[in-house]
Short mmCIF file of C-alpha atoms in Angstrom, two decimals:
data_model
loop_
_atom_site.label_atom_id
_atom_site.label_comp_id
_atom_site.label_asym_id
_atom_site.label_seq_id
_atom_site.Cartn_x
_atom_site.Cartn_y
_atom_site.Cartn_z
CA UNK A 1 86.86 147.08 109.69
CA UNK A 2 85.51 150.14 111.52
CA UNK A 3 82.05 149.53 110.12
CA UNK A 4 81.86 146.27 112.12
CA UNK A 5 83.10 147.60 115.44
CA UNK A 6 79.56 147.83 116.81
CA UNK A 7 79.59 144.02 117.12
CA UNK A 8 82.02 144.19 120.04
CA UNK A 9 80.60 145.74 123.21
CA UNK A 10 83.13 146.45 125.96
CA UNK A 11 83.52 143.84 128.65
CA UNK A 12 82.06 144.73 132.06
CA UNK A 13 84.49 146.01 134.66
CA UNK A 14 84.35 144.75 138.23
CA UNK A 15 83.77 147.46 140.82
CA UNK A 16 86.59 147.11 143.37
CA UNK A 17 87.40 150.60 144.66
CA UNK A 18 89.44 149.28 147.60
CA UNK A 19 91.68 147.04 145.46
CA UNK A 20 95.01 146.29 147.14
CA UNK A 21 97.08 144.72 144.38
CA UNK A 22 98.43 147.98 142.84
CA UNK A 23 100.37 148.69 146.04
CA UNK A 24 102.06 145.30 146.19
CA UNK A 25 105.33 144.03 144.73
CA UNK A 26 106.32 140.54 143.65
CA UNK A 27 108.89 139.09 146.05
CA UNK A 28 108.84 135.35 145.34
CA UNK A 29 107.91 132.97 142.53
CA UNK A 30 104.54 131.24 142.27
CA UNK A 31 103.99 127.51 142.34
CA UNK A 32 104.69 126.61 138.73
CA UNK A 33 102.51 124.15 136.85
CA UNK A 34 103.48 123.28 133.30
CA UNK A 35 100.57 122.51 131.01
CA UNK A 36 102.76 121.83 127.97
CA UNK A 37 101.88 118.14 127.78
CA UNK A 38 98.12 118.70 128.05
CA UNK A 39 96.92 122.18 127.07
CA UNK A 40 99.94 122.74 124.84
CA UNK A 41 99.59 119.32 123.25
CA UNK A 42 95.89 119.88 122.51
CA UNK A 43 96.85 122.99 120.53
CA UNK A 44 99.09 121.13 118.07
CA UNK A 45 98.01 120.22 114.55
CA UNK A 46 99.99 117.01 115.06
CA UNK A 47 99.87 116.08 118.76
CA UNK A 48 102.96 114.55 120.31
CA UNK A 49 103.35 110.80 120.49
CA UNK A 50 104.38 108.97 123.64
CA UNK A 51 108.09 109.13 122.88
CA UNK A 52 108.04 112.87 122.27
CA UNK A 53 105.89 113.55 125.32
CA UNK A 54 108.35 111.61 127.48
CA UNK A 55 111.24 113.65 126.11
CA UNK A 56 109.43 116.89 126.96
CA UNK A 57 108.39 115.57 130.37
CA UNK A 58 112.02 114.83 131.21
CA UNK A 59 113.01 118.35 130.17
CA UNK A 60 110.35 119.85 132.44
CA UNK A 61 111.57 117.74 135.35
CA UNK A 62 115.17 118.77 134.69
CA UNK A 63 114.14 122.43 134.66
CA UNK A 64 112.64 122.07 138.13
CA UNK A 65 108.87 121.87 137.59
CA UNK A 66 107.19 120.12 140.54
CA UNK A 67 103.66 120.04 139.11
CA UNK A 68 103.14 118.92 135.52
CA UNK A 69 99.79 118.50 133.82
CA UNK A 70 100.63 115.51 131.68
CA UNK A 71 97.44 114.46 129.91
CA UNK A 72 93.71 114.37 129.32
CA UNK A 73 93.63 110.59 129.83
CA UNK A 74 89.94 110.15 129.00
CA UNK A 75 90.33 112.00 125.69
CA UNK A 76 92.61 109.55 123.86
CA UNK A 77 94.35 106.22 124.23
CA UNK A 78 97.71 107.94 123.65
CA UNK A 79 97.16 110.19 126.66
CA UNK A 80 95.92 107.33 128.83
CA UNK A 81 98.89 105.17 127.91
CA UNK A 82 101.32 108.02 128.57
CA UNK A 83 100.07 108.45 132.13
CA UNK A 84 100.37 104.72 132.71
CA UNK A 85 103.89 104.72 131.28
CA UNK A 86 105.05 107.51 133.59
CA UNK A 87 103.70 105.67 136.64
CA UNK A 88 104.64 102.08 135.82
CA UNK A 89 108.11 102.86 134.46
CA UNK A 90 109.13 105.04 137.40
CA UNK A 91 109.54 108.26 135.42
CA UNK A 92 108.04 110.49 138.12
CA UNK A 93 110.51 111.71 140.77
CA UNK A 94 109.29 111.71 144.36
CA UNK A 95 109.09 115.51 144.45
CA UNK A 96 107.08 115.81 141.21
CA UNK A 97 103.28 115.62 141.10
CA UNK A 98 101.36 114.51 138.03
CA UNK A 99 98.21 116.37 137.13
CA UNK A 100 95.48 115.17 134.77
CA UNK A 101 92.30 116.92 133.66
CA UNK A 102 88.74 115.67 133.30
CA UNK A 103 85.41 117.11 132.35
CA UNK A 104 82.48 116.86 134.78
CA UNK A 105 81.16 113.61 133.33
CA UNK A 106 80.94 110.35 135.25
CA UNK A 107 82.50 107.98 132.71
CA UNK A 108 85.39 110.39 132.04
CA UNK A 109 86.13 110.71 135.75
CA UNK A 110 86.26 106.91 136.08
CA UNK A 111 88.65 106.65 133.13
CA UNK A 112 90.82 109.36 134.67
CA UNK A 113 91.22 107.51 137.95
CA UNK A 114 92.00 104.30 136.07
CA UNK A 115 94.92 106.06 134.42
CA UNK A 116 96.28 107.24 137.78
CA UNK A 117 96.26 103.86 139.50
CA UNK A 118 99.46 103.40 141.49
CA UNK A 119 100.51 107.06 141.43
CA UNK A 120 102.30 108.27 144.56
CA UNK A 121 100.70 111.73 144.39
CA UNK A 122 98.34 113.16 141.78
CA UNK A 123 96.24 116.24 141.09
CA UNK A 124 92.82 115.53 139.59
CA UNK A 125 91.75 118.64 137.71
CA UNK A 126 87.99 119.01 137.27
CA UNK A 127 86.48 121.66 135.04
CA UNK A 128 83.17 122.67 133.53
CA UNK A 129 82.00 125.80 131.71
CA UNK A 130 80.42 128.51 133.85
CA UNK A 131 80.21 131.64 131.65
CA UNK A 132 76.80 132.78 130.35
CA UNK A 133 77.61 132.18 126.68
CA UNK A 134 78.90 128.68 127.39
CA UNK A 135 75.94 127.88 129.65
CA UNK A 136 73.49 128.93 126.98
CA UNK A 137 75.15 127.83 123.73
CA UNK A 138 77.29 124.83 124.71
CA UNK A 139 75.35 123.18 127.53
CA UNK A 140 71.88 124.66 127.35
CA UNK A 141 71.73 124.85 131.17
CA UNK A 142 70.94 127.59 133.63
CA UNK A 143 73.08 128.42 136.65
CA UNK A 144 71.41 125.74 138.74
CA UNK A 145 72.10 123.06 136.14
CA UNK A 146 75.75 124.04 135.86
CA UNK A 147 76.11 124.14 139.64
CA UNK A 148 74.61 120.65 139.96
CA UNK A 149 77.02 119.41 137.27
CA UNK A 150 80.04 120.63 139.23
CA UNK A 151 78.81 119.39 142.59
CA UNK A 152 77.96 115.91 141.28
CA UNK A 153 81.38 115.59 139.66
CA UNK A 154 83.13 116.82 142.79
CA UNK A 155 81.29 114.21 144.86
CA UNK A 156 82.28 111.44 142.44
CA UNK A 157 85.93 112.50 142.53
CA UNK A 158 85.92 112.57 146.33
CA UNK A 159 84.34 109.11 146.54
CA UNK A 160 86.60 107.60 143.86
CA UNK A 161 89.73 108.91 145.55
CA UNK A 162 88.69 107.49 148.91
CA UNK A 163 88.98 103.98 147.46
CA UNK A 164 92.71 104.46 146.89
CA UNK A 165 94.28 105.89 150.05
CA UNK A 166 97.70 104.71 148.86
CA UNK A 167 97.75 107.75 146.55
CA UNK A 168 98.01 111.26 147.94
CA UNK A 169 95.16 113.01 146.14
CA UNK A 170 94.93 116.73 145.45
CA UNK A 171 91.73 118.09 143.96
CA UNK A 172 91.57 121.05 141.60
CA UNK A 173 88.54 122.83 140.21
CA UNK A 174 88.40 125.32 137.31
CA UNK A 175 85.30 127.31 136.36
CA UNK A 176 86.02 127.37 132.63
CA UNK A 177 86.10 130.85 131.15
CA UNK A 178 86.20 132.37 134.61
CA UNK A 179 87.19 135.62 132.90
CA UNK A 180 83.67 135.82 131.38
CA UNK A 181 81.73 134.45 134.37
CA UNK A 182 79.72 136.61 136.74
CA UNK A 183 81.89 136.99 139.89
CA UNK A 184 79.06 135.96 142.23
CA UNK A 185 78.37 132.77 140.28
CA UNK A 186 82.08 131.92 140.08
CA UNK A 187 82.23 132.36 143.84
CA UNK A 188 79.16 130.23 144.46
CA UNK A 189 80.22 127.31 142.27
CA UNK A 190 83.81 127.27 143.60
CA UNK A 191 82.57 127.36 147.20
CA UNK A 192 80.07 124.60 146.50
CA UNK A 193 82.87 122.38 145.22
CA UNK A 194 85.07 123.26 148.21
CA UNK A 195 82.24 122.35 150.56
CA UNK A 196 82.23 118.86 149.03
CA UNK A 197 85.99 118.37 149.16
CA UNK A 198 86.50 119.88 152.65
CA UNK A 199 90.16 120.86 152.24
CA UNK A 200 92.29 121.80 155.24
CA UNK A 201 95.40 123.97 155.66
CA UNK A 202 97.41 120.74 155.78
CA UNK A 203 95.70 119.23 152.72
CA UNK A 204 94.69 122.05 150.44
CA UNK A 205 92.52 122.05 147.33
CA UNK A 206 93.35 124.13 144.25
CA UNK A 207 90.90 126.64 142.83
CA UNK A 208 92.12 127.56 139.37
CA UNK A 209 90.67 130.67 137.73
CA UNK A 210 91.36 130.56 134.00
CA UNK A 211 91.17 133.41 131.57
CA UNK A 212 90.17 130.73 129.08
CA UNK A 213 89.59 133.61 126.70
CA UNK A 214 91.42 136.82 127.52
CA UNK A 215 88.68 139.42 127.28
CA UNK A 216 89.92 142.46 129.17
CA UNK A 217 93.05 144.30 130.19
CA UNK A 218 95.26 142.71 132.88
CA UNK A 219 94.06 145.06 135.60
CA UNK A 220 90.48 143.81 135.17
CA UNK A 221 91.67 140.21 135.55
CA UNK A 222 93.60 141.23 138.67
CA UNK A 223 90.45 142.76 140.14
CA UNK A 224 88.57 139.52 139.47
CA UNK A 225 91.30 137.48 141.16
CA UNK A 226 91.41 139.76 144.22
CA UNK A 227 87.62 139.64 144.55
CA UNK A 228 87.69 135.82 144.50
CA UNK A 229 90.64 135.80 146.89
CA UNK A 230 88.42 137.61 149.39
CA UNK A 231 85.31 135.46 148.90
CA UNK A 232 86.46 131.83 148.80
CA UNK A 233 85.49 129.56 151.69
CA UNK A 234 88.39 128.50 153.90
CA UNK A 235 90.95 130.63 152.07
CA UNK A 236 93.79 129.20 154.15
CA UNK A 237 92.85 125.75 152.82
CA UNK A 238 92.96 126.80 149.16
CA UNK A 239 95.78 127.27 146.70
CA UNK A 240 94.56 130.04 144.40
CA UNK A 241 95.77 129.38 140.86
CA UNK A 242 95.50 131.21 137.54
CA UNK A 243 95.61 129.99 133.96
CA UNK A 244 95.88 133.04 131.67
CA UNK A 245 95.49 132.82 127.91
CA UNK A 246 96.97 135.30 125.49
CA UNK A 247 94.11 136.34 123.20
CA UNK A 248 94.87 140.04 123.80
CA UNK A 249 98.64 139.53 124.01
CA UNK A 250 98.66 140.39 127.72
CA UNK A 251 98.93 136.98 129.40
CA UNK A 252 102.29 137.64 131.08
CA UNK A 253 101.10 140.96 132.49
CA UNK A 254 97.83 139.35 133.58
CA UNK A 255 99.69 136.58 135.42
CA UNK A 256 101.97 139.08 137.17
CA UNK A 257 99.09 141.28 138.31
CA UNK A 258 97.08 138.21 139.33
CA UNK A 259 99.88 137.21 141.69
CA UNK A 260 99.78 140.65 143.24
CA UNK A 261 96.05 140.12 143.66
CA UNK A 262 96.44 136.88 145.63
CA UNK A 263 97.22 134.09 143.17
CA UNK A 264 99.82 131.64 144.48
CA UNK A 265 100.12 129.34 141.50
CA UNK A 266 100.40 129.80 137.72
CA UNK A 267 99.64 127.32 134.95
CA UNK A 268 101.12 127.87 131.51
CA UNK A 269 103.39 126.59 128.79
CA UNK A 270 106.97 127.14 127.77
CA UNK A 271 107.16 129.89 125.14
CA UNK A 272 103.39 130.43 125.35
CA UNK A 273 102.21 127.41 123.39
CA UNK A 274 98.49 126.68 123.64
CA UNK A 275 95.12 126.99 121.97
CA UNK A 276 94.57 130.00 119.71
CA UNK A 277 97.10 132.67 120.70
CA UNK A 278 98.50 130.51 123.47
CA UNK A 279 98.80 130.14 127.23
CA UNK A 280 100.86 132.41 129.39
CA UNK A 281 104.54 132.04 128.53
CA UNK A 282 106.26 130.57 131.59
CA UNK A 283 109.73 131.34 130.24
CA UNK A 284 109.05 135.06 130.04
CA UNK A 285 107.15 135.06 133.32
CA UNK A 286 109.96 133.30 135.19
CA UNK A 287 112.76 135.31 133.59
CA UNK A 288 110.95 138.55 134.41
CA UNK A 289 111.29 137.54 138.06
CA UNK A 290 114.94 136.66 137.55
CA UNK A 291 115.64 140.08 136.03
CA UNK A 292 114.31 141.65 139.25
CA UNK A 293 116.59 139.63 141.51
CA UNK A 294 114.01 136.94 142.36
CA UNK A 295 115.05 133.30 141.92
CA UNK A 296 112.21 131.72 139.86
CA UNK A 297 113.11 128.23 141.02
CA UNK A 298 113.42 127.02 137.42
CA UNK A 299 116.68 126.36 135.60
CA UNK A 300 117.21 128.43 132.42
CA UNK A 301 121.01 128.22 132.41
CA UNK A 302 120.92 126.65 128.93
CA UNK A 303 117.99 128.43 127.38
CA UNK A 304 118.97 127.52 123.83
CA UNK A 305 118.76 123.81 124.68
CA UNK A 306 115.32 124.35 126.22
CA UNK A 307 114.13 126.32 123.20
CA UNK A 308 115.46 123.81 120.70
CA UNK A 309 114.06 120.80 122.58
CA UNK A 310 110.59 122.34 122.89
CA UNK A 311 110.59 123.41 119.23
CA UNK A 312 111.61 119.93 118.15
CA UNK A 313 108.93 118.29 120.29
CA UNK A 314 106.00 120.50 119.31
CA UNK A 315 107.22 121.34 115.79
CA UNK A 316 106.73 125.07 116.31
CA UNK A 317 109.54 127.58 116.03
CA UNK A 318 110.30 130.17 118.68
CA UNK A 319 110.38 133.67 117.22
CA UNK A 320 113.91 135.15 117.03
CA UNK A 321 112.65 138.17 118.99
CA UNK A 322 110.96 136.10 121.70
CA UNK A 323 111.84 137.58 125.13
CA UNK A 324 114.94 136.05 126.74
CA UNK A 325 115.03 132.97 124.46
CA UNK A 326 114.90 134.29 120.90
CA UNK A 327 118.01 134.01 118.77
CA UNK A 328 118.32 137.80 118.41
CA UNK A 329 117.13 139.15 121.77
CA UNK A 330 120.65 139.83 123.08
CA UNK A 331 121.87 141.10 119.73
CA UNK A 332 122.40 144.71 118.68
CA UNK A 333 122.82 145.75 115.04
CA UNK A 334 122.27 149.49 115.57
CA UNK A 335 125.45 151.51 115.91
CA UNK A 336 124.24 153.57 118.88
CA UNK A 337 123.10 150.45 120.72
CA UNK A 338 126.41 148.73 120.03
CA UNK A 339 128.40 151.67 121.30
CA UNK A 340 126.37 151.80 124.52
CA UNK A 341 126.69 148.04 125.09
CA UNK A 342 130.43 148.10 124.41
CA UNK A 343 130.92 150.91 126.92
CA UNK A 344 128.65 149.15 129.39
CA UNK A 345 130.71 145.98 129.28
CA UNK A 346 133.88 148.01 129.78
CA UNK A 347 132.41 149.73 132.83
CA UNK A 348 130.71 146.69 134.35
CA UNK A 349 131.91 145.85 137.85
CA UNK A 350 132.23 142.07 138.09
CA UNK A 351 131.25 142.16 141.74
CA UNK A 352 128.53 144.81 141.44
CA UNK A 353 124.96 144.69 140.15
CA UNK A 354 124.43 144.08 136.45
CA UNK A 355 124.27 147.42 134.62
CA UNK A 356 124.82 147.20 130.86
CA UNK A 357 122.68 149.38 128.57
CA UNK A 358 120.07 147.50 126.49
CA UNK A 359 120.76 144.18 128.24
CA UNK A 360 118.36 143.60 131.16
CA UNK A 361 120.19 140.40 132.12
CA UNK A 362 123.65 139.00 131.55
CA UNK A 363 123.37 136.73 128.47
CA UNK A 364 125.84 134.32 130.05
CA UNK A 365 123.31 133.56 132.79
CA UNK A 366 121.17 131.74 130.23
CA UNK A 367 124.06 130.11 128.39
CA UNK A 368 124.53 132.73 125.69
CA UNK A 369 128.01 133.83 124.63
CA UNK A 370 129.03 137.46 124.41
CA UNK A 371 130.03 136.90 120.79
CA UNK A 372 126.38 137.02 119.75
CA UNK A 373 125.55 140.23 121.63
CA UNK A 374 126.78 142.52 118.86
CA UNK A 375 126.41 141.64 115.21
CA UNK A 376 127.35 143.83 112.29
CA UNK A 377 125.42 144.90 109.22
CA UNK A 378 124.97 148.12 107.23
CA UNK A 379 123.17 149.73 110.21
CA UNK A 380 126.09 149.20 112.56
CA UNK A 381 128.60 151.76 113.73
CA UNK A 382 132.21 151.68 114.71
CA UNK A 383 131.55 150.04 118.05
CA UNK A 384 130.10 146.84 116.61
CA UNK A 385 133.07 145.94 114.45
CA UNK A 386 135.49 146.89 117.20
CA UNK A 387 133.62 144.75 119.73
CA UNK A 388 133.67 141.64 117.55
CA UNK A 389 137.35 142.06 116.68
CA UNK A 390 138.13 142.36 120.38
CA UNK A 391 135.93 139.48 121.54
CA UNK A 392 136.74 137.05 118.73
CA UNK A 393 140.27 138.05 117.69
CA UNK A 394 141.79 139.91 120.64
CA UNK A 395 142.19 143.26 118.86
CA UNK A 396 141.56 146.49 120.78
CA UNK A 397 141.11 149.05 118.04
CA UNK A 398 141.82 152.67 119.10
CA UNK A 399 139.13 155.17 118.21
CA UNK A 400 140.65 156.43 114.93
CA UNK A 401 141.01 152.86 113.67
CA UNK A 402 137.43 152.09 114.76
CA UNK A 403 136.12 154.99 112.70
CA UNK A 404 138.16 154.14 109.61
CA UNK A 405 137.56 150.39 109.71
CA UNK A 406 133.82 150.78 110.27
CA UNK A 407 133.61 152.60 106.94
CA UNK A 408 135.22 149.63 105.24
CA UNK A 409 132.80 147.25 106.94
CA UNK A 410 129.78 149.37 106.01
CA UNK A 411 130.84 149.51 102.37
CA UNK A 412 131.23 145.74 102.35
CA UNK A 413 127.83 145.23 103.99
CA UNK A 414 126.11 147.69 101.65
CA UNK A 415 127.57 145.86 98.69
CA UNK A 416 126.84 142.33 99.92
CA UNK A 417 123.50 143.13 101.55
CA UNK A 418 124.11 140.63 104.35
CA UNK A 419 125.36 140.55 107.90
CA UNK A 420 129.12 140.65 108.45
CA UNK A 421 130.29 137.91 110.80
CA UNK A 422 133.48 137.87 112.86
CA UNK A 423 135.32 135.75 110.28
CA UNK A 424 134.57 138.26 107.54
CA UNK A 425 135.60 141.14 109.82
CA UNK A 426 138.93 139.45 110.38
CA UNK A 427 139.42 139.01 106.64
CA UNK A 428 138.60 142.67 106.02
CA UNK A 429 140.98 143.76 108.76
CA UNK A 430 143.77 141.65 107.28
CA UNK A 431 143.15 143.04 103.81
CA UNK A 432 143.12 146.61 105.06
CA UNK A 433 146.06 146.58 107.46
CA UNK A 434 148.03 143.34 107.32
CA UNK A 435 148.35 142.54 103.62
CA UNK A 436 151.68 142.96 101.82
CA UNK A 437 152.38 146.20 99.98
CA UNK A 438 155.19 148.14 98.36
CA UNK A 439 157.29 148.33 101.51
CA UNK A 440 158.29 145.43 103.73
CA UNK A 441 160.63 145.01 106.66
CA UNK A 442 163.23 142.32 106.15
CA UNK A 443 165.15 140.65 108.94
CA UNK A 444 164.29 140.15 112.56
CA UNK A 445 165.64 143.36 114.12
CA UNK A 446 167.60 146.49 113.19
CA UNK A 447 171.37 146.48 113.44
CA UNK A 448 173.08 148.92 115.77
CA UNK A 449 175.89 150.82 114.04
CA UNK A 450 178.43 153.26 115.36
CA UNK A 451 176.83 156.67 115.14
CA UNK A 452 177.34 160.19 116.30
CA UNK A 453 177.33 160.95 119.96
CA UNK A 454 173.94 160.96 121.59
CA UNK A 455 171.52 158.90 119.50
CA UNK A 456 172.19 155.37 118.22
CA UNK A 457 172.50 154.72 114.50
CA UNK A 458 170.19 151.89 113.45
CA UNK A 459 170.25 150.00 110.18
CA UNK A 460 167.08 148.43 108.71
CA UNK A 461 166.78 145.86 105.98
CA UNK A 462 163.90 147.02 103.82
CA UNK A 463 162.32 145.99 100.55
CA UNK A 464 160.91 148.72 98.30
CA UNK A 465 158.93 146.89 95.64
CA UNK A 466 161.40 144.43 94.13
CA UNK A 467 164.46 146.26 95.50
CA UNK A 468 166.09 145.28 98.82
CA UNK A 469 167.68 148.19 100.66
CA UNK A 470 169.71 148.93 103.74
CA UNK A 471 168.49 152.13 105.37
CA UNK A 472 170.06 153.71 108.42
CA UNK A 473 169.26 156.67 110.59
CA UNK A 474 169.54 157.99 114.09
CA UNK A 475 166.57 158.38 116.40
CA UNK A 476 165.45 158.31 119.98
CA UNK A 477 164.39 154.70 119.55
CA UNK A 478 163.93 152.09 116.81
CA UNK A 479 160.56 153.48 115.72
CA UNK A 480 161.82 157.05 115.42
CA UNK A 481 164.97 155.88 113.61
CA UNK A 482 162.92 153.89 111.07
CA UNK A 483 160.70 156.87 110.30
CA UNK A 484 163.79 159.10 109.84
CA UNK A 485 165.36 156.51 107.50
CA UNK A 486 162.20 156.18 105.39
CA UNK A 487 161.82 160.00 105.24
CA UNK A 488 165.28 160.31 103.69
CA UNK A 489 164.70 157.44 101.29
CA UNK A 490 161.37 158.80 100.03
CA UNK A 491 162.33 162.46 100.33
CA UNK A 492 159.17 163.30 102.20
CA UNK A 493 158.13 164.28 105.70
CA UNK A 494 157.06 161.37 107.91
CA UNK A 495 155.95 161.77 111.51
CA UNK A 496 154.34 159.43 114.02
CA UNK A 497 151.10 161.01 115.25
CA UNK A 498 149.83 158.20 117.47
CA UNK A 499 150.96 154.81 118.70
CA UNK A 500 149.18 152.05 120.61
CA UNK A 501 150.29 148.56 121.52
CA UNK A 502 148.75 145.69 123.48
CA UNK A 503 149.04 141.96 123.94
CA UNK A 504 146.52 140.00 121.88
CA UNK A 505 145.82 137.61 124.74
CA UNK A 506 147.08 136.75 128.21
CA UNK A 507 150.31 134.86 128.78
CA UNK A 508 153.97 135.23 127.92
CA UNK A 509 153.53 133.74 124.45
CA UNK A 510 150.84 136.22 123.40
CA UNK A 511 151.23 138.09 120.12
CA UNK A 512 151.68 141.86 120.24
CA UNK A 513 149.36 144.15 118.30
CA UNK A 514 150.65 147.60 117.28
CA UNK A 515 148.77 150.55 115.81
CA UNK A 516 150.62 153.48 114.22
CA UNK A 517 149.13 156.72 112.90
CA UNK A 518 151.64 158.12 110.41
CA UNK A 519 151.72 161.61 108.89
CA UNK A 520 152.93 161.48 105.28
CA UNK A 521 153.50 165.06 104.08
CA UNK A 522 150.67 166.13 106.36
CA UNK A 523 148.24 163.34 105.43
CA UNK A 524 147.32 160.84 108.14
CA UNK A 525 147.62 157.16 107.35
CA UNK A 526 146.73 154.40 109.80
CA UNK A 527 148.57 151.13 110.05
CA UNK A 528 148.48 147.98 112.20
CA UNK A 529 150.54 144.88 112.66
CA UNK A 530 150.56 141.65 114.66
CA UNK A 531 153.75 139.83 115.58
CA UNK A 532 155.11 137.61 118.31
CA UNK A 533 157.80 140.24 118.98
CA UNK A 534 156.54 143.61 120.18
CA UNK A 535 159.31 145.59 118.43
CA UNK A 536 158.66 143.81 115.15
CA UNK A 537 154.94 144.56 115.52
CA UNK A 538 155.65 148.27 116.04
CA UNK A 539 158.04 148.54 113.09
CA UNK A 540 155.76 146.62 110.75
CA UNK A 541 152.82 148.86 111.73
CA UNK A 542 154.79 151.78 110.25
CA UNK A 543 155.05 149.91 106.94
CA UNK A 544 151.36 149.06 107.12
CA UNK A 545 150.54 152.78 107.35
CA UNK A 546 153.03 153.71 104.63
CA UNK A 547 151.67 151.07 102.26
CA UNK A 548 148.21 152.66 102.52
CA UNK A 549 149.37 155.96 100.95
#
């Protein structure tokens, strides 16, 4: 590979020593334009049919997109028919603008306007290649020939639109592969087109500057955008738009820096679909704003539905680690991550700013449940199992129980080689602490007998293996009395080292959960029990610990 590196000279860098964009901060969202139905559709091995395109169009509308590039109507009958369907069947809300694209060729422009007949408002997107390689290899024209091509097409679009004043027309021009075009020529051709269209501050034109091929780092693209921002005719009559591609994997960063440099509008696709390595990912771009306290103006409250619908329409899966939308992006398997997240949730102020380690946004904001935040496998620590038992089964394991139970879970995961879900955790917890053993408590409550002065004498109905027994002892409470009775019966030293109890859920009918740490001749044994009666839960937790000797 290194032997061929000489084939790739570095891209030229624009000299802009007084650049302003590094000192700016994003404060509001751009004008969003979804290109899923055009650019994204052109990138599919099996393009969408009319039914599928309509389903995706409706999703985009529901999400809040106001500008949607729906087709290349001169390229195929399917695209032409889809535009007609949207218009004639009333699918376009009053606040949504259709956009269609056309090359700078007379017959294609005519076909494009035919498709838009009867539209309330439409953007006609004109493009032609401007970069040196495209001029030479694709078109065989010099700068003058390319400039004439754009001007002639712009004139035809202006004239064709004037015949249909019932439609509110917006004109857009893209110098294709702007990222590889000499800045001065990009300026000249864009200004020549603007001089034809004569936009005003009340009726603006769109100049779209695509990184058709991403050739440089995002800062270079930002410099190019800022330079154009300074040199366009009638800047207050122009909406400056960008269309970043992802050939270098930097499209999101390029779009963010381009906005700092003066871009007001961004074209892209959901989840970065598009030719080659894709267009800029509008989901990530919008959610990045959201994570900084800026309302993106798009609805991602059910991000799984959006992801699944898009995947079904375009027949491409979204990676499980895809930012914000991937199946696993809010999930921690690592023990240290789980512990930090668990503590973060415990400390989170419901009224304060979001501040949970490893989670830049609250998963619930995008329709994710907290159950999926922590998942357990052989890499997980005590916090992960404890979190799932608390979230899914209402158990608040004290630290000693967390440590002990996590060892059981890790052994199970090492043996099975698969993730341990909440159902399996519950089964393991039952097997370890709640299953029947040698000792069992019989009856509903201890009987109070006449005892010596001071402490009450309590009698317990107990089963030791197959033998039912009545054990009695004094104590400073039922728990202490039971331990004293069992000590005498077994002729050993039993002491309670630790005790915890909590309700399993809210409400008067909630089960009680009890945890007892029992010393048996100096050896600690942990027990747990769940019962509708809190005293029964505490007493049975003693037997749970004793049965684990």
